[in-house]
mmCIF file of C-alpha atoms in Angstrom:
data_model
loop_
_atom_site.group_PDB
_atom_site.id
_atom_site.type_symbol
_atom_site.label_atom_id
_atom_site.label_comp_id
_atom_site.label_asym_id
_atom_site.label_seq_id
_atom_site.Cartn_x
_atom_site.Cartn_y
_atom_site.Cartn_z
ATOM 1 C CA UNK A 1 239.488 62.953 119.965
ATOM 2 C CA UNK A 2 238.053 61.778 117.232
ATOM 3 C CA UNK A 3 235.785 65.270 116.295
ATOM 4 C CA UNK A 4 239.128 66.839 117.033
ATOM 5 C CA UNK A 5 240.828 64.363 114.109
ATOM 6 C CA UNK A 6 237.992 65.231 112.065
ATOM 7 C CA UNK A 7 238.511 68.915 111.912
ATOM 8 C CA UNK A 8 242.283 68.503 111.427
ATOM 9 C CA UNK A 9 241.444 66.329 108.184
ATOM 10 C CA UNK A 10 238.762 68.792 107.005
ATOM 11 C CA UNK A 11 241.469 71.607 107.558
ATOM 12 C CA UNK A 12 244.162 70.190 105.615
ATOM 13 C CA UNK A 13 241.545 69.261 103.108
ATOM 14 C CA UNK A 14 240.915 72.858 102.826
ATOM 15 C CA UNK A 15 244.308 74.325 102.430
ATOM 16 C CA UNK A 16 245.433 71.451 100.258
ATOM 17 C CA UNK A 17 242.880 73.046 97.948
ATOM 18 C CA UNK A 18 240.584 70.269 97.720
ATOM 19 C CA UNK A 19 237.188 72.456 99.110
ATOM 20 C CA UNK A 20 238.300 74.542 96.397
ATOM 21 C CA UNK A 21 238.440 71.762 93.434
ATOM 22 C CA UNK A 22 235.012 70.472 95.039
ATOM 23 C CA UNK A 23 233.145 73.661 94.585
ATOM 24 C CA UNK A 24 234.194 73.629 90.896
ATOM 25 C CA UNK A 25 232.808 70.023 90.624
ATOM 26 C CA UNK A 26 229.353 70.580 92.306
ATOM 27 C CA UNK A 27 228.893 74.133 91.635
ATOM 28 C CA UNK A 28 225.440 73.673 89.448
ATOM 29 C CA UNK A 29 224.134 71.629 92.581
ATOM 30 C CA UNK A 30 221.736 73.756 94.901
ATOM 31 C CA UNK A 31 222.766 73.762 98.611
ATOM 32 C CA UNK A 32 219.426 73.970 100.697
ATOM 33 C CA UNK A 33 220.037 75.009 104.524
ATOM 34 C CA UNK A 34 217.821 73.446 106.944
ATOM 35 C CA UNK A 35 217.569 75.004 110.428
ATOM 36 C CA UNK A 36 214.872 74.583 113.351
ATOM 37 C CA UNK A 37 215.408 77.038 116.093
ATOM 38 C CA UNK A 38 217.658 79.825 117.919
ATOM 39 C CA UNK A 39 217.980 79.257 121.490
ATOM 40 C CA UNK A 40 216.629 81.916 124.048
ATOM 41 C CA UNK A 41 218.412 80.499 126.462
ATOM 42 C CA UNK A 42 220.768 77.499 126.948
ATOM 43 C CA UNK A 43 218.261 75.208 124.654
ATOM 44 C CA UNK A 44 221.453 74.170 121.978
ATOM 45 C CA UNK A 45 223.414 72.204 125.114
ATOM 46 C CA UNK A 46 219.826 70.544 125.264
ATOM 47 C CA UNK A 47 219.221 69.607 121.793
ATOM 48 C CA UNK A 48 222.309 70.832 119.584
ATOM 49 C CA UNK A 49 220.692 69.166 116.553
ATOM 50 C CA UNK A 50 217.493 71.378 116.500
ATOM 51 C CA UNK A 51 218.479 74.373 118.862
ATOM 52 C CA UNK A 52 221.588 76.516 117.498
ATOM 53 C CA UNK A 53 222.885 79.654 119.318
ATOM 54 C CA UNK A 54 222.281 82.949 117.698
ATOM 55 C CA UNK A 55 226.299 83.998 117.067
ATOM 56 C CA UNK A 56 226.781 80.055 115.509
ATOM 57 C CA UNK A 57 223.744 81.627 113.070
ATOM 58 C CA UNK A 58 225.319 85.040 112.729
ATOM 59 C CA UNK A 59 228.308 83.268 111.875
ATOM 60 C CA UNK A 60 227.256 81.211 109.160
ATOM 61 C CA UNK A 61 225.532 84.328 107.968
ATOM 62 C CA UNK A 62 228.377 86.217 107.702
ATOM 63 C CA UNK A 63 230.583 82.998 105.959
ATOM 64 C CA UNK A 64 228.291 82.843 103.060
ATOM 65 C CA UNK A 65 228.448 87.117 102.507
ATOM 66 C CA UNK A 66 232.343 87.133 102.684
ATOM 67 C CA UNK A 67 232.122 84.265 100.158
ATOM 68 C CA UNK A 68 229.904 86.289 98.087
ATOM 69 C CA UNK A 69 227.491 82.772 97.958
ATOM 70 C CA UNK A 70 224.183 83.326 95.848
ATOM 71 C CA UNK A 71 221.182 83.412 98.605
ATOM 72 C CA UNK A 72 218.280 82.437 96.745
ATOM 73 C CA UNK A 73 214.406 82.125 97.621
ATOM 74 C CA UNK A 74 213.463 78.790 97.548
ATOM 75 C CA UNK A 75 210.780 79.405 94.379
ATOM 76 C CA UNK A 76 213.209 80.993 92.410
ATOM 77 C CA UNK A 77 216.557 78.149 93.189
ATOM 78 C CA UNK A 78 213.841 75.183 92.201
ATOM 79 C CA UNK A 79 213.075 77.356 88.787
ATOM 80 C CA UNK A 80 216.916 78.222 88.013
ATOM 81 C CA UNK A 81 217.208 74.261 88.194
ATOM 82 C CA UNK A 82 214.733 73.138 86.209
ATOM 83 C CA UNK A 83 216.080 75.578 83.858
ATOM 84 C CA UNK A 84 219.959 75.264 83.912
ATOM 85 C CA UNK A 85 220.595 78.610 84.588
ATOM 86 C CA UNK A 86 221.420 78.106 88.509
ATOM 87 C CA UNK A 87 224.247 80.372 89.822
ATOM 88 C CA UNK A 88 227.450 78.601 90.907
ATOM 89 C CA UNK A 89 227.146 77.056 94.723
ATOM 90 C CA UNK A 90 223.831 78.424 95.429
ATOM 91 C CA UNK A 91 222.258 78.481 98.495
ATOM 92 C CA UNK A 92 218.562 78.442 99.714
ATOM 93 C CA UNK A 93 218.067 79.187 103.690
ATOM 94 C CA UNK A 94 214.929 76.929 105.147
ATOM 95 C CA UNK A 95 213.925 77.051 108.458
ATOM 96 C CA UNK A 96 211.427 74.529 110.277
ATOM 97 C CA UNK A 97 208.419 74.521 112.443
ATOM 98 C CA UNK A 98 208.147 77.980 113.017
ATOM 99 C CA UNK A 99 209.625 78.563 116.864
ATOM 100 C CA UNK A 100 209.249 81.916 118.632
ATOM 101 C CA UNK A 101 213.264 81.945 118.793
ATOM 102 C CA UNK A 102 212.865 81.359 114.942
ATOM 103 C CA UNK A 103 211.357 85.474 115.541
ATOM 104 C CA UNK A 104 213.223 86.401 117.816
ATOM 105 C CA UNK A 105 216.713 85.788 117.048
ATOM 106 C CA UNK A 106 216.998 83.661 113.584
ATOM 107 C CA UNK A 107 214.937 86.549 111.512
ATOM 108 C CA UNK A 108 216.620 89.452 112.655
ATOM 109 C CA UNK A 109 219.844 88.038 111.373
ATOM 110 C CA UNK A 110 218.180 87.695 108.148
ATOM 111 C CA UNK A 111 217.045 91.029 107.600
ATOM 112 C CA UNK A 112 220.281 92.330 108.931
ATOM 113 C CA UNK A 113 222.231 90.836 105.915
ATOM 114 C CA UNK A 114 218.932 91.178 103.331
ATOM 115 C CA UNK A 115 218.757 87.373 103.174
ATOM 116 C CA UNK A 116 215.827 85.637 101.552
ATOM 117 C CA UNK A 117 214.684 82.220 103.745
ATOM 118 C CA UNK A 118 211.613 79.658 103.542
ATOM 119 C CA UNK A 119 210.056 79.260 106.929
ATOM 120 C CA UNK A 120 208.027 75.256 106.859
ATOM 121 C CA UNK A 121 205.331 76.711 109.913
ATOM 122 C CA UNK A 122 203.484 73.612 111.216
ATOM 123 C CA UNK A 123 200.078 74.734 112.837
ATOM 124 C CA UNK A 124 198.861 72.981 115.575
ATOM 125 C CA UNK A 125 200.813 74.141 118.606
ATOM 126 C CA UNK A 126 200.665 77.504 116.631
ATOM 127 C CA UNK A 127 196.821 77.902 116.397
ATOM 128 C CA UNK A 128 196.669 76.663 120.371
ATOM 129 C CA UNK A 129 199.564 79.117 121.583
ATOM 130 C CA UNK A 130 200.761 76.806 123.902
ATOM 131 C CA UNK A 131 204.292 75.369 124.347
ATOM 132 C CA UNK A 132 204.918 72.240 122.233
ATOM 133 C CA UNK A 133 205.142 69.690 124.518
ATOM 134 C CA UNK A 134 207.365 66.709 123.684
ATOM 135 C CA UNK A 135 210.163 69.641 123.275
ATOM 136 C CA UNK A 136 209.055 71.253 126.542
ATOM 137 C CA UNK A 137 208.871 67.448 128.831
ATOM 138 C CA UNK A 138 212.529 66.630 127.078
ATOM 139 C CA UNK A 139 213.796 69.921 128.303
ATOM 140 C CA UNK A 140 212.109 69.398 131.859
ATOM 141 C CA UNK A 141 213.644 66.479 132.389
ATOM 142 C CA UNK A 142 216.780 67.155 131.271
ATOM 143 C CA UNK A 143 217.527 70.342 133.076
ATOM 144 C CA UNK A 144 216.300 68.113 136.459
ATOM 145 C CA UNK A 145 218.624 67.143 139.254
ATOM 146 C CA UNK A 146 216.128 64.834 140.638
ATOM 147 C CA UNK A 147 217.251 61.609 140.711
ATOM 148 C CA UNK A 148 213.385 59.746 140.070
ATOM 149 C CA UNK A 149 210.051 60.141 139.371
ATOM 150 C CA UNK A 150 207.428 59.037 140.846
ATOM 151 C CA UNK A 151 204.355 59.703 138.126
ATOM 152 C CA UNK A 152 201.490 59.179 140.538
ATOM 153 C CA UNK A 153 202.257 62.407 142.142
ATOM 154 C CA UNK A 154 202.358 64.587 138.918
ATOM 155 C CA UNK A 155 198.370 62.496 137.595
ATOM 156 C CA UNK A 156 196.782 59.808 139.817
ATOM 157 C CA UNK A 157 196.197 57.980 136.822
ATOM 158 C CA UNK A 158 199.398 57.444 136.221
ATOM 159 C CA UNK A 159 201.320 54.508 138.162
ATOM 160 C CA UNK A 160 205.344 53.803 138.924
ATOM 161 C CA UNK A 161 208.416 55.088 140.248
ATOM 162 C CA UNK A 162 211.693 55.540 137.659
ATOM 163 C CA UNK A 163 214.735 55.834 138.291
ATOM 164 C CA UNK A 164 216.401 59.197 136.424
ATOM 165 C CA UNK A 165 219.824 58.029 136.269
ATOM 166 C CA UNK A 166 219.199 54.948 134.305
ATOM 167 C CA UNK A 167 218.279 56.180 130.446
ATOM 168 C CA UNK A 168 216.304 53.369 129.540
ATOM 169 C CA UNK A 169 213.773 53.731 132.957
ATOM 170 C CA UNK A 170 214.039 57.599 132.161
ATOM 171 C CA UNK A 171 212.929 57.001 128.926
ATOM 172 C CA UNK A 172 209.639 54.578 130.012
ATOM 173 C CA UNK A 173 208.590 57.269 132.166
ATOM 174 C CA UNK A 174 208.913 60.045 129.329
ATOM 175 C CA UNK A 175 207.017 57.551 127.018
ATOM 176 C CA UNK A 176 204.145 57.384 129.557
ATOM 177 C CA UNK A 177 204.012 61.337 129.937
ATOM 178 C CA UNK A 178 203.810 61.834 126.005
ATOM 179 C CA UNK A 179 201.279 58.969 125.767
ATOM 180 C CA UNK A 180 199.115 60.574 128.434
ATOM 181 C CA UNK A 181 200.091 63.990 127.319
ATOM 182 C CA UNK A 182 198.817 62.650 123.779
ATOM 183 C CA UNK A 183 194.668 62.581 125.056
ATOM 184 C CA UNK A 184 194.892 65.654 126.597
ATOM 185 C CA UNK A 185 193.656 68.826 125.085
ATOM 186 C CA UNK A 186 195.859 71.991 124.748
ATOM 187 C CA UNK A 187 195.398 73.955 128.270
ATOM 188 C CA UNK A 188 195.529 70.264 129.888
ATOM 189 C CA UNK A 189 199.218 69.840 128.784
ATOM 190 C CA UNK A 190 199.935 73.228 129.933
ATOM 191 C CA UNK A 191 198.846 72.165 133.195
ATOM 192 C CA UNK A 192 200.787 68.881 132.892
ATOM 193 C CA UNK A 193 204.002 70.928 132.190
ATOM 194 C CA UNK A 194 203.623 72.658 135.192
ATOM 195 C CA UNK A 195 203.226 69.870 137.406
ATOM 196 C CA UNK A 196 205.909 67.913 136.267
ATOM 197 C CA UNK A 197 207.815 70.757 136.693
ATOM 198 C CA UNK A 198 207.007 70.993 140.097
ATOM 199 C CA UNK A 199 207.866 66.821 140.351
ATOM 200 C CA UNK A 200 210.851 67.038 139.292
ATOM 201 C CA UNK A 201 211.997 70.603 140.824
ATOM 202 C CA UNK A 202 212.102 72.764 137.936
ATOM 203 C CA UNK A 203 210.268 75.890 137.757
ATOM 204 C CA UNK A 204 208.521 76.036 134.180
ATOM 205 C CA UNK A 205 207.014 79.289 135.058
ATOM 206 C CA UNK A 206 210.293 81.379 133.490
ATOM 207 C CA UNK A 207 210.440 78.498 130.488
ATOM 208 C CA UNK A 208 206.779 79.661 129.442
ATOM 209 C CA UNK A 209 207.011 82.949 130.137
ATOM 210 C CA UNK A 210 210.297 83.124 127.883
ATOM 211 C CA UNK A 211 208.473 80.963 125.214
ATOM 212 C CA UNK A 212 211.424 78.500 124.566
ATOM 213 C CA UNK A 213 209.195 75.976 123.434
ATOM 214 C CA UNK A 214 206.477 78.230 121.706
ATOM 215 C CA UNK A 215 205.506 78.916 118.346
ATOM 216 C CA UNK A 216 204.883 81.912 116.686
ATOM 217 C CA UNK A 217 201.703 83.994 116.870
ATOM 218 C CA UNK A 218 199.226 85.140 113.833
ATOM 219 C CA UNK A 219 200.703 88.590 114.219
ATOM 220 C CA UNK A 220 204.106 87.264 114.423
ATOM 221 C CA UNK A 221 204.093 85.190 111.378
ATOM 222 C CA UNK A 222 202.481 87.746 109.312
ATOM 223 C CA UNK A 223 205.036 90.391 110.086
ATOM 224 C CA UNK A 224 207.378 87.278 108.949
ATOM 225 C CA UNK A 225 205.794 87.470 105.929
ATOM 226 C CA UNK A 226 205.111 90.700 105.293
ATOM 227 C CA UNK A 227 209.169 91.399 105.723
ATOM 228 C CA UNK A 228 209.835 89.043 102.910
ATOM 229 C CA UNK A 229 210.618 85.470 104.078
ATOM 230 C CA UNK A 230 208.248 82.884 102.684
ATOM 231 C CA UNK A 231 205.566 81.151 104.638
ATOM 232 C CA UNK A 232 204.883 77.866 103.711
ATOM 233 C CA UNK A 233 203.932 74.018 104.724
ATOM 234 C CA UNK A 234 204.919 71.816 107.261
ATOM 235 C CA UNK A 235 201.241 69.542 108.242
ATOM 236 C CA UNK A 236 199.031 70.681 110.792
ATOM 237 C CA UNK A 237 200.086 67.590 113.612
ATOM 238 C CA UNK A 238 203.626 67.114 112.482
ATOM 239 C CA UNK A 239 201.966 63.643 111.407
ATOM 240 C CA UNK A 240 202.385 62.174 107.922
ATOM 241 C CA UNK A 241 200.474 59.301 106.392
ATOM 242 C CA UNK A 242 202.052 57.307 103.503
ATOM 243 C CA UNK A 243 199.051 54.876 103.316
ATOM 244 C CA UNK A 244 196.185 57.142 103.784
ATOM 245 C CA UNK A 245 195.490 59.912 101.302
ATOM 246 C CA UNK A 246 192.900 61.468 102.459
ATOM 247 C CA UNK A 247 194.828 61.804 106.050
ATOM 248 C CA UNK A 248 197.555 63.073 104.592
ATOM 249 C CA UNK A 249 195.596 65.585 102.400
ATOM 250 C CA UNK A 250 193.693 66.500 105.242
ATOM 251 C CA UNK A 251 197.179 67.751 106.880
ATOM 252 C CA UNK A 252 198.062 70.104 103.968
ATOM 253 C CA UNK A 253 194.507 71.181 103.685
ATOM 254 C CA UNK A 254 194.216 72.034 107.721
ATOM 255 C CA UNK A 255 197.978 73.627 107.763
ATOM 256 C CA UNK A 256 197.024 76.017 104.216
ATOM 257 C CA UNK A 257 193.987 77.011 106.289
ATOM 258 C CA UNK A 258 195.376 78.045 109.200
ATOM 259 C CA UNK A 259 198.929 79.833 106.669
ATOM 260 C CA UNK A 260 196.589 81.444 103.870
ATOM 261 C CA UNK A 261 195.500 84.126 105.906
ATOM 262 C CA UNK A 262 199.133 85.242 106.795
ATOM 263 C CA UNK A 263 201.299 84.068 104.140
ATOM 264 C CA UNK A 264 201.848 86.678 101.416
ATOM 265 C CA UNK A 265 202.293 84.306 98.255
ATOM 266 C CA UNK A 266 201.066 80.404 97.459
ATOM 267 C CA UNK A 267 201.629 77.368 99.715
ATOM 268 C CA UNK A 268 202.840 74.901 97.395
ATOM 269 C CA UNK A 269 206.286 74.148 99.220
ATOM 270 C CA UNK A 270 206.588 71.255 101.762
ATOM 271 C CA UNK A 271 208.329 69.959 104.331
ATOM 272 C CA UNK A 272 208.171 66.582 105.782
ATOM 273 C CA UNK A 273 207.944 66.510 109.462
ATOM 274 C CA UNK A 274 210.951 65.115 111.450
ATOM 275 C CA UNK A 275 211.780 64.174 107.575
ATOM 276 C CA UNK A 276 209.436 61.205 107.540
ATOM 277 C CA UNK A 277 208.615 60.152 103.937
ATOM 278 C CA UNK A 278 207.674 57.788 101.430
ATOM 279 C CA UNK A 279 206.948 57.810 97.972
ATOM 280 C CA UNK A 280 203.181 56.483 98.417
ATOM 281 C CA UNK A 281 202.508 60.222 99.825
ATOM 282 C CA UNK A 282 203.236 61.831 96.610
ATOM 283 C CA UNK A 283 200.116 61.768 94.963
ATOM 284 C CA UNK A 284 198.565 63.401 98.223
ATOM 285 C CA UNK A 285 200.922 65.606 97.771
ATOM 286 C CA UNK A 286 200.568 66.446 94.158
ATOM 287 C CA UNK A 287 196.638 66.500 94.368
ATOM 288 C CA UNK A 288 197.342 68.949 96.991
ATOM 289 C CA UNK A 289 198.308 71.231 95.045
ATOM 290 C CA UNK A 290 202.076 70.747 95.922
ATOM 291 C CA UNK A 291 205.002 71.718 93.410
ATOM 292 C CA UNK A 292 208.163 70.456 96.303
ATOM 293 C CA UNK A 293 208.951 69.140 99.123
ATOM 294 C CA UNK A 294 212.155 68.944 101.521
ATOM 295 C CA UNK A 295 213.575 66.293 103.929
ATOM 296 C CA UNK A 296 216.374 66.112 105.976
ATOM 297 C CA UNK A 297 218.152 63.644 103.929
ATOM 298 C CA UNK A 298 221.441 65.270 103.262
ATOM 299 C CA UNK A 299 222.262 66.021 99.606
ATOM 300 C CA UNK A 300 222.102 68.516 97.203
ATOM 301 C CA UNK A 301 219.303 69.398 94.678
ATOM 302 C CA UNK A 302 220.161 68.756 91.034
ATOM 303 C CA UNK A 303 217.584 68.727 87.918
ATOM 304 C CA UNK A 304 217.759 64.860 88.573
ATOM 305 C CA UNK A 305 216.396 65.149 91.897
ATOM 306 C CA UNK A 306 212.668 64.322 92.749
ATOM 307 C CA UNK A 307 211.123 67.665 93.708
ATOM 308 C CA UNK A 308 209.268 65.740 95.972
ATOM 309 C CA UNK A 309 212.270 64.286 98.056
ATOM 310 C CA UNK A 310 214.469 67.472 97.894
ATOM 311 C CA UNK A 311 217.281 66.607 100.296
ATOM 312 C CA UNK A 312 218.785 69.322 102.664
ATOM 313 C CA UNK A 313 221.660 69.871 104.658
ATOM 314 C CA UNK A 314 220.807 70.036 108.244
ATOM 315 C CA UNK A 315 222.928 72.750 110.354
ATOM 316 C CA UNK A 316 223.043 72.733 114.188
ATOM 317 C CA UNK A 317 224.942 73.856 116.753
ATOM 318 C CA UNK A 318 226.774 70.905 116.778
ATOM 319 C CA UNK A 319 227.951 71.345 113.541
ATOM 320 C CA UNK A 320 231.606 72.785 113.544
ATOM 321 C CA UNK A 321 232.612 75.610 111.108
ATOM 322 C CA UNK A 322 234.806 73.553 109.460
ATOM 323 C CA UNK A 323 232.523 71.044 108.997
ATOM 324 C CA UNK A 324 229.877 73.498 107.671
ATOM 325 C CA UNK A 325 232.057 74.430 105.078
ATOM 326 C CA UNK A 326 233.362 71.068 103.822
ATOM 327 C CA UNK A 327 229.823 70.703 103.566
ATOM 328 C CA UNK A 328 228.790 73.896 101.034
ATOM 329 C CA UNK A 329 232.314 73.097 98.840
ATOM 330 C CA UNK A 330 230.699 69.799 98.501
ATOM 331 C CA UNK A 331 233.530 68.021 99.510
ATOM 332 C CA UNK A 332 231.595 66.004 101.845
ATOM 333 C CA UNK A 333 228.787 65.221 99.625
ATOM 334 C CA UNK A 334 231.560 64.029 97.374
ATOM 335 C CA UNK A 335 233.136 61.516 100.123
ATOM 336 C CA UNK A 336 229.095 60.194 100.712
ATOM 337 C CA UNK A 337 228.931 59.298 96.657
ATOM 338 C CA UNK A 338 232.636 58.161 96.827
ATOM 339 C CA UNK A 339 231.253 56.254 99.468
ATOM 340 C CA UNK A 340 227.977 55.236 98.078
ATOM 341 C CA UNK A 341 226.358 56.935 100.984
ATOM 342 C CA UNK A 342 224.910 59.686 99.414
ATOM 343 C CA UNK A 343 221.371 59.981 98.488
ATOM 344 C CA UNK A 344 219.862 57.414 96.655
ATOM 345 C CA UNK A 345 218.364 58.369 93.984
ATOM 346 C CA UNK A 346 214.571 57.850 92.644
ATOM 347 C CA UNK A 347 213.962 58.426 89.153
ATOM 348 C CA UNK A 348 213.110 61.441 87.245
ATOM 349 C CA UNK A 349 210.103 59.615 85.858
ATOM 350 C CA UNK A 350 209.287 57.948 88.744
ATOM 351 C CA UNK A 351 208.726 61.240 90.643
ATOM 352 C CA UNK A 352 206.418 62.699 87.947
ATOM 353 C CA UNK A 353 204.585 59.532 87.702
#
């Protein structure tokens, strides 16, 4: 009921003119995108937040062309800031982590409307081609009917029976897998997959095979690139470190290794993984040699804004239409400052300190 009085208020918004009125108001802001993958499968009734069906893509696709919306690279938006010369309601497409349903359903929608996009590739999982497995043990367990688990029989080192129904016992026993999961080494939480698969009476043979929790390939990411949608950095572990430097460097420097052989122009964007930051891993950053970085804050990108805490707005299959637009009018980024919910900002100075 209350998604359903949402969407009524966001329509009459709409036709009272008032999306209209709010695009006029923000229309030097950038809009940045943020996606994470296109299911394969049924993945978005999984995880609607970082799976999104290929039409609800299409879709959005299609919204910005009839709209005529500026799609802009993400280089060239951050310059046309800095510079004042943005077009009105520009948009920059970013896409996280770098998913094989990222390749196999997210790009071709791209190329089919000639639409520029930043993909934030993070390396591990990639440079071991094997199926990211926090992703892969939620799905598991999710798509389970059993109704427990007992973990003994999926590693005799691990100990205790939990009860599926209950979400807090669900979520001890998913704790202990990752933490387990967490020592082994790549081919060993292949393995794991497959026997908690068998545990819990769901075949992950047709999962792997079907890559819904895989990254892309070398080959894969360099035809990415090679078709014109920018490479760039996302941390080598997914891990972020706001009071060690050197880790944190170490991250970028790992992940540019692993990208500079496929990307086809500099890694100096960021991303911050799961949108963890802090403002004590900017000079990491900066000695890093990078010029921005992205969370998942939601906001838009103004000359004011730190380009090292660019906020985004994320889009998931969750997201209604409606919704989506009040979002890119602005509207709702107005309510959040009406509100005082909107970003908070840090200093101009501050972020070039």
């Amino acid at each position: 009921m209350r998604d359903q009085l949402k969407a009524l208020f966001l329509h009459l918004m709409k036709y009272a003119g008032i999306f209209w009125l709010s695009r006029r108001l923000t229309r030097r802001e950038l809009r940045i995108l943020c996606y994470h993958n296109f299911s394969l499968r049924d993945e978005h009734r999984f995880r609607s937040r970082l799976y999104m069906r290929p039409e609800t893509f299409k879709q959005r696709l299609d919204f910005l062309l009839r709209r005529q919306i500026p799609v802009l690279s993400l280089g060239d938006a951050l310059a046309q800031v800095e510079a004042g010369t943005l077009p009105d309601n520009a948009v920059v497409i970013t896409i996280d982590d770098g998913w094989y349903g990222t390749f196999a359903n997210g790009i071709p929608a791209l190329h089919e409307r000639k639409m520029p996009a930043t993909l934030y590739v993070t390396t591990w999982y990639q440079h071991k081609q094997v199926p990211v497995f926090d992703v892969a043990l939620g799905y598991l367990f999710w798509a389970s009917h059993a109704n427990s688990v007992n973990l003994e029989a999926i590693d005799p080192s691990l100990t205790g029976v939990y009860d599926l129904i209950d979400p807090a016992e669900e979520e001890v026993a998913l704790e202990q897998l990752r933490e387990f999961a967490a020592k082994l080494e790549a081919p060993a939480q292949l393995d794991l997959l497959y026997r908690i698969g068998q545990v819990i009476d769901v075949d992950f043979e047709p999962l792997h095979q079907q890559r819904l929790f895989s990254l892309m390939t070398d080959d894969e990411l360099r035809e990415v690139a090679e078709s014109g949608v920018e490479l760039q950095l996302h941390t080598h572990r997914h891990r972020v470190y706001a009071n060690d430097a050197s880790a944190m460097q170490t991250e970028i420097e790992d992940n540019r290794a692993v990208l500079s052989p496929l990307a086809s122009g500099e890694l100096v964007h960021f991303c911050y993984p799961s949108g963890v930051y802090d403002t004590a891993m900017w000079p990491a950053l900066r000695d890093s040699g990078v010029v921005s970085a992205t969370t998942t804050e939601v906001g838009f990108c103004t000359s004011e804004t730190p380009m090292l805490a660019i906020p985004r707005i994320v889009d998931g299959e969750e997201i209604s239409m409606i919704e989506f637009e009040a979002e890119l009018s602005g509207f709702l980024e107005l309510v959040r400052r009406a509100r005082g919910r909107s970003n908070p900002p840090v200093s101009v100075a501050q972020s070039k300190a």
